[in-house]
Tab-separated table of N, CA and C in Angstrom:
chain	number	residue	atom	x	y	z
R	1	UNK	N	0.851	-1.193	0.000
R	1	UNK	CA	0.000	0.000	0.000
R	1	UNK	C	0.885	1.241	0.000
R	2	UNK	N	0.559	2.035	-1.092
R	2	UNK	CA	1.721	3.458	-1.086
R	2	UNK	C	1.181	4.313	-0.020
R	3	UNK	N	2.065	5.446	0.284
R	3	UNK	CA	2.052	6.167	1.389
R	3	UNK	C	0.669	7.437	1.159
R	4	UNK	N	0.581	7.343	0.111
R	4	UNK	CA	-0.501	8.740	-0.240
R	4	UNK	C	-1.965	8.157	0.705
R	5	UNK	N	-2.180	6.574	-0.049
R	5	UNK	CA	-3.583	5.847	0.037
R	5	UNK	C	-3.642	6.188	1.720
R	6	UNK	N	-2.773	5.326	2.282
R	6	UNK	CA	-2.248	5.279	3.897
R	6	UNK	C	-2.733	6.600	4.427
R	7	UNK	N	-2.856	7.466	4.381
R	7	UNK	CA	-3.390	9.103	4.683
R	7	UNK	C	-4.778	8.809	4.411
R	8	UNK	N	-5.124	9.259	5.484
R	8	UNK	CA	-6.838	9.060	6.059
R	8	UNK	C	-7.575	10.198	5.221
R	9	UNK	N	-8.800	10.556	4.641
R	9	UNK	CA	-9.272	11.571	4.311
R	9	UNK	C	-8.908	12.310	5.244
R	10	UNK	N	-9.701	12.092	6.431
R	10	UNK	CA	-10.159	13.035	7.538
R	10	UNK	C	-8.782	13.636	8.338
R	11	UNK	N	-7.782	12.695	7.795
R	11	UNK	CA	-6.321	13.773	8.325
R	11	UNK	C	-5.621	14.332	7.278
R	12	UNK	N	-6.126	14.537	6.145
R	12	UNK	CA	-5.889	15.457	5.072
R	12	UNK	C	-6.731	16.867	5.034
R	13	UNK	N	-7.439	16.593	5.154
R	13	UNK	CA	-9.257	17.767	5.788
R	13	UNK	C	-8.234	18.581	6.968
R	14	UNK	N	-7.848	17.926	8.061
R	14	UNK	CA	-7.611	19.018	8.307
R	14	UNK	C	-6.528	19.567	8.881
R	15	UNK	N	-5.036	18.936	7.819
R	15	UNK	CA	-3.654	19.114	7.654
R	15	UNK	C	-4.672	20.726	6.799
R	16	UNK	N	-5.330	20.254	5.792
R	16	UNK	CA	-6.031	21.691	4.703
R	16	UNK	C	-6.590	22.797	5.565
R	17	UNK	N	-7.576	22.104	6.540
R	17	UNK	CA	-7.760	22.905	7.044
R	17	UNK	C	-6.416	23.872	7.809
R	18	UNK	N	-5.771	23.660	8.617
R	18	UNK	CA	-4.583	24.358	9.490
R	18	UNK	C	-3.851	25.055	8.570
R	19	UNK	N	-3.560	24.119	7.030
R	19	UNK	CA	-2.793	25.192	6.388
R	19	UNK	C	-3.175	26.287	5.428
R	20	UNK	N	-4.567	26.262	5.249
R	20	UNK	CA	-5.246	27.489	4.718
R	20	UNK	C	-5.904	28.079	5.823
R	21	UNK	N	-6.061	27.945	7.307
R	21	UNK	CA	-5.413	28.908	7.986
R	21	UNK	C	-4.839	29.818	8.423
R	22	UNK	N	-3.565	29.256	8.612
R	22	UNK	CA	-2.465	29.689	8.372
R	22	UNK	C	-2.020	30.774	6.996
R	23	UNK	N	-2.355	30.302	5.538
R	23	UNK	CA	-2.093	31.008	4.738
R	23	UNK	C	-3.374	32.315	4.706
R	24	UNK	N	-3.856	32.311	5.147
R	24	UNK	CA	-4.412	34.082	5.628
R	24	UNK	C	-4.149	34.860	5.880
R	25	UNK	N	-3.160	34.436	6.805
R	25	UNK	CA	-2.446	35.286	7.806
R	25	UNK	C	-0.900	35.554	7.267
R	26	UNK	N	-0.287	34.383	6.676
R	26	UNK	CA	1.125	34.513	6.368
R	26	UNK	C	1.511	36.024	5.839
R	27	UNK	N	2.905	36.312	5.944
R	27	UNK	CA	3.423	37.121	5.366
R	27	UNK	C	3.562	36.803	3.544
R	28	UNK	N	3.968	35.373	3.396
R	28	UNK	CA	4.028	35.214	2.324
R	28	UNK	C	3.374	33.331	1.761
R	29	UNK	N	2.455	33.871	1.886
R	29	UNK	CA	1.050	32.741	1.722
R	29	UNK	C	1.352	31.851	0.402
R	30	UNK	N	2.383	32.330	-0.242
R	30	UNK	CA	2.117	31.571	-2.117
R	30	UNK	C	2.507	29.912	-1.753
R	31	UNK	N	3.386	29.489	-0.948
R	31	UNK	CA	3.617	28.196	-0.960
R	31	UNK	C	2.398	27.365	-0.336
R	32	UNK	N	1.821	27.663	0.685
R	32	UNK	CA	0.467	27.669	1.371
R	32	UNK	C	-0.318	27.206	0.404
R	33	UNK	N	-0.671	28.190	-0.159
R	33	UNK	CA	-1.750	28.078	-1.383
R	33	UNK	C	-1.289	26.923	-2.141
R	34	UNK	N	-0.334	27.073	-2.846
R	34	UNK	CA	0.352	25.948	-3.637
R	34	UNK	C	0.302	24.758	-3.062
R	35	UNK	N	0.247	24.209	-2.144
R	35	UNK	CA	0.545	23.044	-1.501
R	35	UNK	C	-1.505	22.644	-1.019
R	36	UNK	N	-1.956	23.638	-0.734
R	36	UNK	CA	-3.822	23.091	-0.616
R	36	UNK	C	-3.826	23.127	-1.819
R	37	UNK	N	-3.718	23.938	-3.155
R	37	UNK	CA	-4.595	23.896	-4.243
R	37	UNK	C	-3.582	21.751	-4.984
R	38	UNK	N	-2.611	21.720	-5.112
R	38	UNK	CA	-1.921	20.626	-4.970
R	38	UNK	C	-2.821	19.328	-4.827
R	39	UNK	N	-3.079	19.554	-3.240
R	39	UNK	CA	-3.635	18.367	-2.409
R	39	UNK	C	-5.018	17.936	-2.894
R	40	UNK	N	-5.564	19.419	-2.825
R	40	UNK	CA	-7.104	19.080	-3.524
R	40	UNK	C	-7.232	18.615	-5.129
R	41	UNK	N	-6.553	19.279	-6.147
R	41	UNK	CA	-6.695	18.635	-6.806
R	41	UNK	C	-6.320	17.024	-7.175
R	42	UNK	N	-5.771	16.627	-6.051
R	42	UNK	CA	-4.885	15.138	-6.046
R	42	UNK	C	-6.223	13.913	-5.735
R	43	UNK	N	-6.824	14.805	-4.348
R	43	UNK	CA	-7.896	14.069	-3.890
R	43	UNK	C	-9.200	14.323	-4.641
R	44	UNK	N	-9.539	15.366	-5.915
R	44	UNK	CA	-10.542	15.215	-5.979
R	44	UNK	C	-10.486	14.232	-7.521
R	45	UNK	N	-8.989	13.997	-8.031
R	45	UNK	CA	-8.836	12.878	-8.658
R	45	UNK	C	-8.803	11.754	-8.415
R	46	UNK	N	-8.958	11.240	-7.178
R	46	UNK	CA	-8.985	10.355	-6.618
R	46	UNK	C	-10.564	10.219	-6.232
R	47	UNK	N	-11.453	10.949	-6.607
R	47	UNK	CA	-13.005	10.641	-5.921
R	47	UNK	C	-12.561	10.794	-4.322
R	48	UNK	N	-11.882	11.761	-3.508
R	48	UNK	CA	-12.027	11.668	-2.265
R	48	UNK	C	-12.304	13.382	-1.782
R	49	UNK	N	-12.563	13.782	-2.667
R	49	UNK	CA	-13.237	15.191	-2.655
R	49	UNK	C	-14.510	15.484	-3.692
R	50	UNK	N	-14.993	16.380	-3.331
R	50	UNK	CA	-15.895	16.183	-4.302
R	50	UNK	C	-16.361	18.155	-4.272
R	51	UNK	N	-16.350	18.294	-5.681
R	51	UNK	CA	-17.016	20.043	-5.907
R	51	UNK	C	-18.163	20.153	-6.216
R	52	UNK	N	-18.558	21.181	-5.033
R	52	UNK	CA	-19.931	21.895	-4.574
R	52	UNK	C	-20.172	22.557	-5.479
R	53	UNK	N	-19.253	23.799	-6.184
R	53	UNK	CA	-20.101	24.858	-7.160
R	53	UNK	C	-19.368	25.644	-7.317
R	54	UNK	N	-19.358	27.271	-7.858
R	54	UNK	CA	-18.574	27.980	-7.852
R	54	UNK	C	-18.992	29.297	-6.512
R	55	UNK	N	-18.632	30.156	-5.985
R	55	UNK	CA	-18.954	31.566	-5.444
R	55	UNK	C	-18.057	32.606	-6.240
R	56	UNK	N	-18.959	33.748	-5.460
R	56	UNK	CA	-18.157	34.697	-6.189
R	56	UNK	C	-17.205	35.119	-4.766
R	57	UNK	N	-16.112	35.437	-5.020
R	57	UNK	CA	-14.768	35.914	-4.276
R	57	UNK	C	-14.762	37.126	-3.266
R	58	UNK	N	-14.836	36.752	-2.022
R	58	UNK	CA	-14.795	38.147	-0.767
R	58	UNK	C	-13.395	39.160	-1.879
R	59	UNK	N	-12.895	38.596	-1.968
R	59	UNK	CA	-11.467	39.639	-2.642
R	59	UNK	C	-11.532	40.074	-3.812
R	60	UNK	N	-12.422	40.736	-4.659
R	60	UNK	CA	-11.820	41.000	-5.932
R	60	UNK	C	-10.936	41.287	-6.510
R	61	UNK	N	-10.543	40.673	-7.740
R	61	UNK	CA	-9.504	41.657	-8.106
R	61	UNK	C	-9.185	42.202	-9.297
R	62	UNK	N	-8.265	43.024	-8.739
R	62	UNK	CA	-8.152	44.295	-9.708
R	62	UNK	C	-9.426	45.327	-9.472
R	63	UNK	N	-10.384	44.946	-8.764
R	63	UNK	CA	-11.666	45.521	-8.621
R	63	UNK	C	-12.729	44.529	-9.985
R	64	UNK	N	-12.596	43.513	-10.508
R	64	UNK	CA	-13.392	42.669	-10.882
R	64	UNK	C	-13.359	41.339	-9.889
R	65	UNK	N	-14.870	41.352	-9.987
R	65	UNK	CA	-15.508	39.969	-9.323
R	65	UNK	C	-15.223	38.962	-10.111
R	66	UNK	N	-14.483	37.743	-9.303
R	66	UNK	CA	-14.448	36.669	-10.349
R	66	UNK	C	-14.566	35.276	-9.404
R	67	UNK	N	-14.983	33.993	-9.528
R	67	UNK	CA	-15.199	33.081	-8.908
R	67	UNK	C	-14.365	32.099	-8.318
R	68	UNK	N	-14.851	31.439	-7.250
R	68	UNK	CA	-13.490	30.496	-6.665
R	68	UNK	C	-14.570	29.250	-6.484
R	69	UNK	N	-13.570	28.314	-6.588
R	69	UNK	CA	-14.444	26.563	-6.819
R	69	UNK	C	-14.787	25.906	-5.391
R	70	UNK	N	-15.543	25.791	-4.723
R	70	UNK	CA	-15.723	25.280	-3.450
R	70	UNK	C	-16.038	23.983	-3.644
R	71	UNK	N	-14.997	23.236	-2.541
R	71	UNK	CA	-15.005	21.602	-2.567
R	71	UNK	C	-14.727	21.151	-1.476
R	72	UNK	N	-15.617	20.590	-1.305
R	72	UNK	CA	-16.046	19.683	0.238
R	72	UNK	C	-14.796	18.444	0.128
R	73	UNK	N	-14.323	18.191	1.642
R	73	UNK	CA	-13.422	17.208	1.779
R	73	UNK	C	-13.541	16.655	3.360
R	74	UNK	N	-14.408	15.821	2.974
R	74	UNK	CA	-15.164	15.205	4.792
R	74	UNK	C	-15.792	15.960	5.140
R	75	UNK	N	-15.748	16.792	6.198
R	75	UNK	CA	-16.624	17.928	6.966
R	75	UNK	C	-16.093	19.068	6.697
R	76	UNK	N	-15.178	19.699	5.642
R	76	UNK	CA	-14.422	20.732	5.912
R	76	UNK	C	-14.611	21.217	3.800
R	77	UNK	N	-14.960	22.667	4.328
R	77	UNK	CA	-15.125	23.198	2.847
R	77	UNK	C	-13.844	24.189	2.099
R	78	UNK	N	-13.085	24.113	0.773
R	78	UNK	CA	-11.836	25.042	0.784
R	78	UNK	C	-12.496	25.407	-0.271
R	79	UNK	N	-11.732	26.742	-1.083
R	79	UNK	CA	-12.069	27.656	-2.147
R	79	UNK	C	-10.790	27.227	-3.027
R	80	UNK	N	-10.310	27.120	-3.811
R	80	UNK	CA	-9.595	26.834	-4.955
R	80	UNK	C	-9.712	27.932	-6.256
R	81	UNK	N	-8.572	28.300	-6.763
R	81	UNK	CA	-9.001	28.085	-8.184
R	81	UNK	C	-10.042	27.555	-9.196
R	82	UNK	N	-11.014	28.316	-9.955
R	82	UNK	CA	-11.755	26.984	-11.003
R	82	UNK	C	-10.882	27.116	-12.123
R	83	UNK	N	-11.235	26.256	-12.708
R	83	UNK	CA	-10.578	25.613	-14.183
R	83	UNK	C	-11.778	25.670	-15.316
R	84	UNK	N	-11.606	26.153	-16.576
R	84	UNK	CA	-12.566	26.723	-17.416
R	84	UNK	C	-13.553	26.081	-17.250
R	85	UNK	N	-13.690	24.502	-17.428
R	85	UNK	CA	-14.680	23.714	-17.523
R	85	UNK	C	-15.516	23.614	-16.722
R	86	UNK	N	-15.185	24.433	-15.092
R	86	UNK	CA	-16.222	23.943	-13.921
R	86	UNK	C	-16.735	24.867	-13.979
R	87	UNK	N	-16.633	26.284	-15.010
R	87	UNK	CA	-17.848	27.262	-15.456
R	87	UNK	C	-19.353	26.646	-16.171
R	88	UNK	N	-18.794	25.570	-16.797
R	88	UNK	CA	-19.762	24.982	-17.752
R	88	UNK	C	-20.554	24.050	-16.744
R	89	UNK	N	-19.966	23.483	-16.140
R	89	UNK	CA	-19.878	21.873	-15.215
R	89	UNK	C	-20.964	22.162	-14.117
R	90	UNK	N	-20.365	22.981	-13.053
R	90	UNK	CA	-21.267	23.522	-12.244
R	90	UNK	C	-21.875	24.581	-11.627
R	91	UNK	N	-22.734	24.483	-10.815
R	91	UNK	CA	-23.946	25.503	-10.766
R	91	UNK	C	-22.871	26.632	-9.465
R	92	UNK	N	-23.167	27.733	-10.078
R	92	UNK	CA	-22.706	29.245	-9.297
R	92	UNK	C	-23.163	29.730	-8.325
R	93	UNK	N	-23.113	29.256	-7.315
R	93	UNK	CA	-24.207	29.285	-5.766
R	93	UNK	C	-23.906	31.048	-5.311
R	94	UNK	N	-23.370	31.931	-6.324
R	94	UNK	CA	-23.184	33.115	-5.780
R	94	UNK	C	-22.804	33.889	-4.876
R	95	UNK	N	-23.163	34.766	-3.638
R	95	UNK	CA	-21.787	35.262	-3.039
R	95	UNK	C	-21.443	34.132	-1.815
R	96	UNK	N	-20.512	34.400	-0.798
R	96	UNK	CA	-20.389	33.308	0.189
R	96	UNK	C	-21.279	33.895	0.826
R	97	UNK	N	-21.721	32.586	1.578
R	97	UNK	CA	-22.231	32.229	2.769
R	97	UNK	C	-21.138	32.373	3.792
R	98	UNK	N	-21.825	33.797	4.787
R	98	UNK	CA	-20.482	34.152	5.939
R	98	UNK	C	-20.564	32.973	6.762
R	99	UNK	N	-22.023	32.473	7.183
R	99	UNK	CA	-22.480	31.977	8.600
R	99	UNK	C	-22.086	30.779	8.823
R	100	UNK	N	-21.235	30.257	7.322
R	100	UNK	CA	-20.988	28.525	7.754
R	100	UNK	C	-19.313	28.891	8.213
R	101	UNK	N	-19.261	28.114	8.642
R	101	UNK	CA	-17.422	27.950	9.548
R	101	UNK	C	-17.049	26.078	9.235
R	102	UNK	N	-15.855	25.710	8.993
R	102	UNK	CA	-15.236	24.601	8.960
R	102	UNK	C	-15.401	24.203	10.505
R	103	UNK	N	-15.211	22.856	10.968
R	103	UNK	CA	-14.692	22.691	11.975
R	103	UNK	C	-13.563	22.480	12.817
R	104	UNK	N	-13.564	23.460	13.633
R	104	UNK	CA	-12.083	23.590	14.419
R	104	UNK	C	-10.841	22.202	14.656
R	105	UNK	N	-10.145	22.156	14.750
R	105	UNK	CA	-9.384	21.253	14.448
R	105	UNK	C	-7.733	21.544	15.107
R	106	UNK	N	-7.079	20.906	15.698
R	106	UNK	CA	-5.793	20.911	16.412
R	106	UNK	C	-5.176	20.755	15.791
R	107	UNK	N	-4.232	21.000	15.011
R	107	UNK	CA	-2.737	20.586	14.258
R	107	UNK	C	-2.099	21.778	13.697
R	108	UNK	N	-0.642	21.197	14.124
R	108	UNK	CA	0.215	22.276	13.996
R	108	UNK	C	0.442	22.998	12.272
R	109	UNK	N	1.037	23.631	12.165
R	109	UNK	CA	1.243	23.566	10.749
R	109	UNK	C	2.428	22.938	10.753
R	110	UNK	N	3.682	22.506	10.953
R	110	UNK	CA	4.298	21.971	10.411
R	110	UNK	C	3.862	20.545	10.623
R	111	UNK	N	3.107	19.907	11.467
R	111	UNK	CA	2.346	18.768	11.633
R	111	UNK	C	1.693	18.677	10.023
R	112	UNK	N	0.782	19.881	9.478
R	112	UNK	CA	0.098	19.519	8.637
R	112	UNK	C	0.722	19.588	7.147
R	113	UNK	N	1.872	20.045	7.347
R	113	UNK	CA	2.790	19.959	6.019
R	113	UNK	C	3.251	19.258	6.011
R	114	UNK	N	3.957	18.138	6.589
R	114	UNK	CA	4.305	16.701	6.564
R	114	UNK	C	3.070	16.204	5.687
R	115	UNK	N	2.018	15.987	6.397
R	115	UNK	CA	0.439	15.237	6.279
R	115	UNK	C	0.989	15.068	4.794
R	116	UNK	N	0.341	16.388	4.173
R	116	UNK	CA	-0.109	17.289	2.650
R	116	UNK	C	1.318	16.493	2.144
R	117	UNK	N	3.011	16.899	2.321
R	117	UNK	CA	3.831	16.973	1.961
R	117	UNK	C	3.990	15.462	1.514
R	118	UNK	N	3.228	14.511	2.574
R	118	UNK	CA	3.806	13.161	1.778
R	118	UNK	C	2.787	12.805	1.294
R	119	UNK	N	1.584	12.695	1.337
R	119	UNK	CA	1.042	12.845	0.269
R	119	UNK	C	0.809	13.312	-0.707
R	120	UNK	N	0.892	14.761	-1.274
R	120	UNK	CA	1.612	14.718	-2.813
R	120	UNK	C	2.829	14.504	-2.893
R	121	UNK	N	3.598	13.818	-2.446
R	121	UNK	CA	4.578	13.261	-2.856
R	121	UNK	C	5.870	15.186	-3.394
R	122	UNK	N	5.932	15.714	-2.389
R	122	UNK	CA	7.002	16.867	-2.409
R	122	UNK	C	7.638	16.994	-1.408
R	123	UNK	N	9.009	17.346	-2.198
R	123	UNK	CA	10.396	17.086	-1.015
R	123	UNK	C	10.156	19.002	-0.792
R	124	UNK	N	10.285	19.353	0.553
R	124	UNK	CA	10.343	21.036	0.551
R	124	UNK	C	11.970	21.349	0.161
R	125	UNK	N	12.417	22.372	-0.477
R	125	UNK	CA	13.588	22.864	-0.124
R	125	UNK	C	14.134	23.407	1.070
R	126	UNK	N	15.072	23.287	1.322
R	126	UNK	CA	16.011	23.424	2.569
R	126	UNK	C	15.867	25.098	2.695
R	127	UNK	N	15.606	25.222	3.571
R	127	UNK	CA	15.469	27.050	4.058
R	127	UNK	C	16.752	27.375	3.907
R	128	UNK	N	16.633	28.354	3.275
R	128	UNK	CA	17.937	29.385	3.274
R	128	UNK	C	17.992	30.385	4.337
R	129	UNK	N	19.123	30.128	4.762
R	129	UNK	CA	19.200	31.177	6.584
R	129	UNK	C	19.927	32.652	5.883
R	130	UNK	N	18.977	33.771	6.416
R	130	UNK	CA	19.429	34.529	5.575
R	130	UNK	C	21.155	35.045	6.752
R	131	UNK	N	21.937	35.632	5.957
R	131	UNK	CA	23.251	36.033	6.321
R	131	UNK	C	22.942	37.130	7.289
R	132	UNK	N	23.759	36.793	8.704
R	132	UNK	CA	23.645	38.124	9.326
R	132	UNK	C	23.909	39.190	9.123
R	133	UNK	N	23.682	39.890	8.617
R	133	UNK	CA	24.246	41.033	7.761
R	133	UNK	C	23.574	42.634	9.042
R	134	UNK	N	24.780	42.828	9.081
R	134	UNK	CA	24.610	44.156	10.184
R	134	UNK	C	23.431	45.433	9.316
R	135	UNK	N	22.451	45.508	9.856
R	135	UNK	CA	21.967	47.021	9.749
R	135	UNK	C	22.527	48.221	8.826
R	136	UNK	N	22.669	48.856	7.550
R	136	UNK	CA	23.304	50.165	7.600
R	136	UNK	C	22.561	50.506	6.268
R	137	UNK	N	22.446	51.565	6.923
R	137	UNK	CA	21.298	53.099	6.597
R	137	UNK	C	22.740	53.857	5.725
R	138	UNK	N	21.981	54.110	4.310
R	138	UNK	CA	22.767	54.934	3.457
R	138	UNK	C	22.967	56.536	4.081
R	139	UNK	N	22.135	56.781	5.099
R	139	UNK	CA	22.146	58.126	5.626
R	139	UNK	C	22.346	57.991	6.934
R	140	UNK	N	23.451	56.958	7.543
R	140	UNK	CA	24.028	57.001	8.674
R	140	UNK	C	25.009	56.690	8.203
R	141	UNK	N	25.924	57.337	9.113
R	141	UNK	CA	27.967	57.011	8.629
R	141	UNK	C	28.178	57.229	10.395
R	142	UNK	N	28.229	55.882	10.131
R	142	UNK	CA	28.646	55.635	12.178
R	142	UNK	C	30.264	56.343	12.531
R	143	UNK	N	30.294	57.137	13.482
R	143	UNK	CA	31.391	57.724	14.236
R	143	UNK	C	32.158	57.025	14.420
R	144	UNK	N	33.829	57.632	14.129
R	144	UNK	CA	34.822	56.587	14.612
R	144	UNK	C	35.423	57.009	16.011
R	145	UNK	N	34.573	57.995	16.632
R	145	UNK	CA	35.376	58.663	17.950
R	145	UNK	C	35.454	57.344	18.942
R	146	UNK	N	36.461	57.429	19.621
R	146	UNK	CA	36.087	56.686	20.714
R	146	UNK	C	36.905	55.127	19.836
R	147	UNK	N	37.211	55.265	18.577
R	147	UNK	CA	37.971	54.179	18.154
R	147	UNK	C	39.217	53.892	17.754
R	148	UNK	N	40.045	55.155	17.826
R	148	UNK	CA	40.848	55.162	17.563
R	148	UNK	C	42.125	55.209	18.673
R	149	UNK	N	43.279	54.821	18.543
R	149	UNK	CA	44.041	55.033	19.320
R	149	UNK	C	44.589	56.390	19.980
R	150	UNK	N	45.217	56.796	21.020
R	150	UNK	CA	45.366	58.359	20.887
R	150	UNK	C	46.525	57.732	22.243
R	151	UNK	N	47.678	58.420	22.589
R	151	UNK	CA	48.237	58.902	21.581
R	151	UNK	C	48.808	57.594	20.208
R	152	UNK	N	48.953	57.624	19.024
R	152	UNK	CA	49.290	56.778	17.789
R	152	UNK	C	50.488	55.536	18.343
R	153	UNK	N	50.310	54.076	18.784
R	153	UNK	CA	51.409	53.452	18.784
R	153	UNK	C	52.010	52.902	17.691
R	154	UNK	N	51.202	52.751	16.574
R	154	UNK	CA	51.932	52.563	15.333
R	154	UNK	C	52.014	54.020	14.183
R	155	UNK	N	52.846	53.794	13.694
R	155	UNK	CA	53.181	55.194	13.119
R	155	UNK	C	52.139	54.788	11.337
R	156	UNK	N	51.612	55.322	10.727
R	156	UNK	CA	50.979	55.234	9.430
R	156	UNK	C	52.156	54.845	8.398
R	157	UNK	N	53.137	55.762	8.135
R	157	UNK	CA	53.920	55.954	6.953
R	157	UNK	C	54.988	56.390	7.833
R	158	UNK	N	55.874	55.491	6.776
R	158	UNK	CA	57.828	55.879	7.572
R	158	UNK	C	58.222	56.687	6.520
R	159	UNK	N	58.466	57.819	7.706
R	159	UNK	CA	58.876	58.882	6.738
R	159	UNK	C	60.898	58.899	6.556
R	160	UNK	N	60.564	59.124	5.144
R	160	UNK	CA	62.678	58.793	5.168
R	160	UNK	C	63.154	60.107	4.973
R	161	UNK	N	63.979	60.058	6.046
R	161	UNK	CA	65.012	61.259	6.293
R	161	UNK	C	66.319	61.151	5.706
C-alpha cells in the first residue's frame, strides 16, 4: 500500500484545514496556497473530494468579481481556483455564505505539512538562513570617535630622512 492511500481523508481535511489557515495570515502565503490547491486537486482525482459549485470571491480583483471553486473534503469546505470547464460543469451558488465555519481542528502547521507533503509526494527545499548582515542606513555614517588610538602606537607611513 503506497504512502498517499495510507493518509486518512479526515487527516488530510484538516492538515487543509490548518494550512489554509495559516495562509491568511502569512506574510508570504504563495507556498500555502500551492501546496492546498496541490492536495485538492490530487484528492478530488482520486473521488475523495468532491465540488460543490462555484462563489463569487470576498477579494476581488483588480476591482473585478471573479469566482473560486468550493469543494467539500469530509466535513471541511476550501475555495480553490476553477478551471474553465467547472464554469460549464457547475452551478454558481453566488456570493459566500459568511455563517458557515469549517470545523475547528488541532494541528500544527508543520504537523500539517508533513500530512499534505507526503502525500503529494514533495520534497520542501532546505530554508535558506538569511546572512547576518549588520543594519546600515545609506544616511548614517557611524562615528569613529572613541575608536581610535590616541596617543598613535603605530606610526601610518615611515617617513625617510
Amino acid at each position: 500500500m503506497n504512502q498517499a492511500k495510507s493518509t486518512s481523508t479526515a487527516e488530510l481535511a484538516r492538515a487543509l484545514y490548518t494550512i489554509n489557515r495559516h495562509a491568511k495570515t502569512a506574510p508570504e502565503p504563495k507556498h500555502l496556497y500551492f501546496i492546498k490547491k496541490e492536495t485538492i486537486k490530487k484528492l478530488l482525482s482520486e473521488d475523495r473530494a468532491k465540488k460543490i459549485g462555484l462563489h463569487f470571491s470576498d477579494h476581488p480583483r483588480f476591482s473585478n468579481q471573479h469566482s473560486t471553486l468550493l469543494v467539500k473534503v469530509e466535513d471541511y469546505y476550501f475555495h480553490i481556483p476553477p478551471e474553465k470547464n467547472d464554469f460549464n460543469q457547475l452551478e454558481h451558488l453566488g456570493t459566500l455564505d459568511q455563517s458557515y465555519r469549517n470545523p475547528q481542528t488541532k494541528m500544527s502547521l508543520s504537523q500539517a505539512k508533513k500530512v499534505v507533503y507526503r502525500y503529494i509526494n514533495y520534497t520542501p527545499k532546505p530554508d535558506r538562513k538569511p546572512k547576518n548582515r549588520k543594519y546600515t542606513s545609506s544616511y548614517y555614517t557611524p562615528s569613529s570617535l572613541g575608536k581610535m588610538e590616541w596617543p598613535p602606537t603605530k606610526p601610518y607611513r615611515k617617513f625617510e630622512t
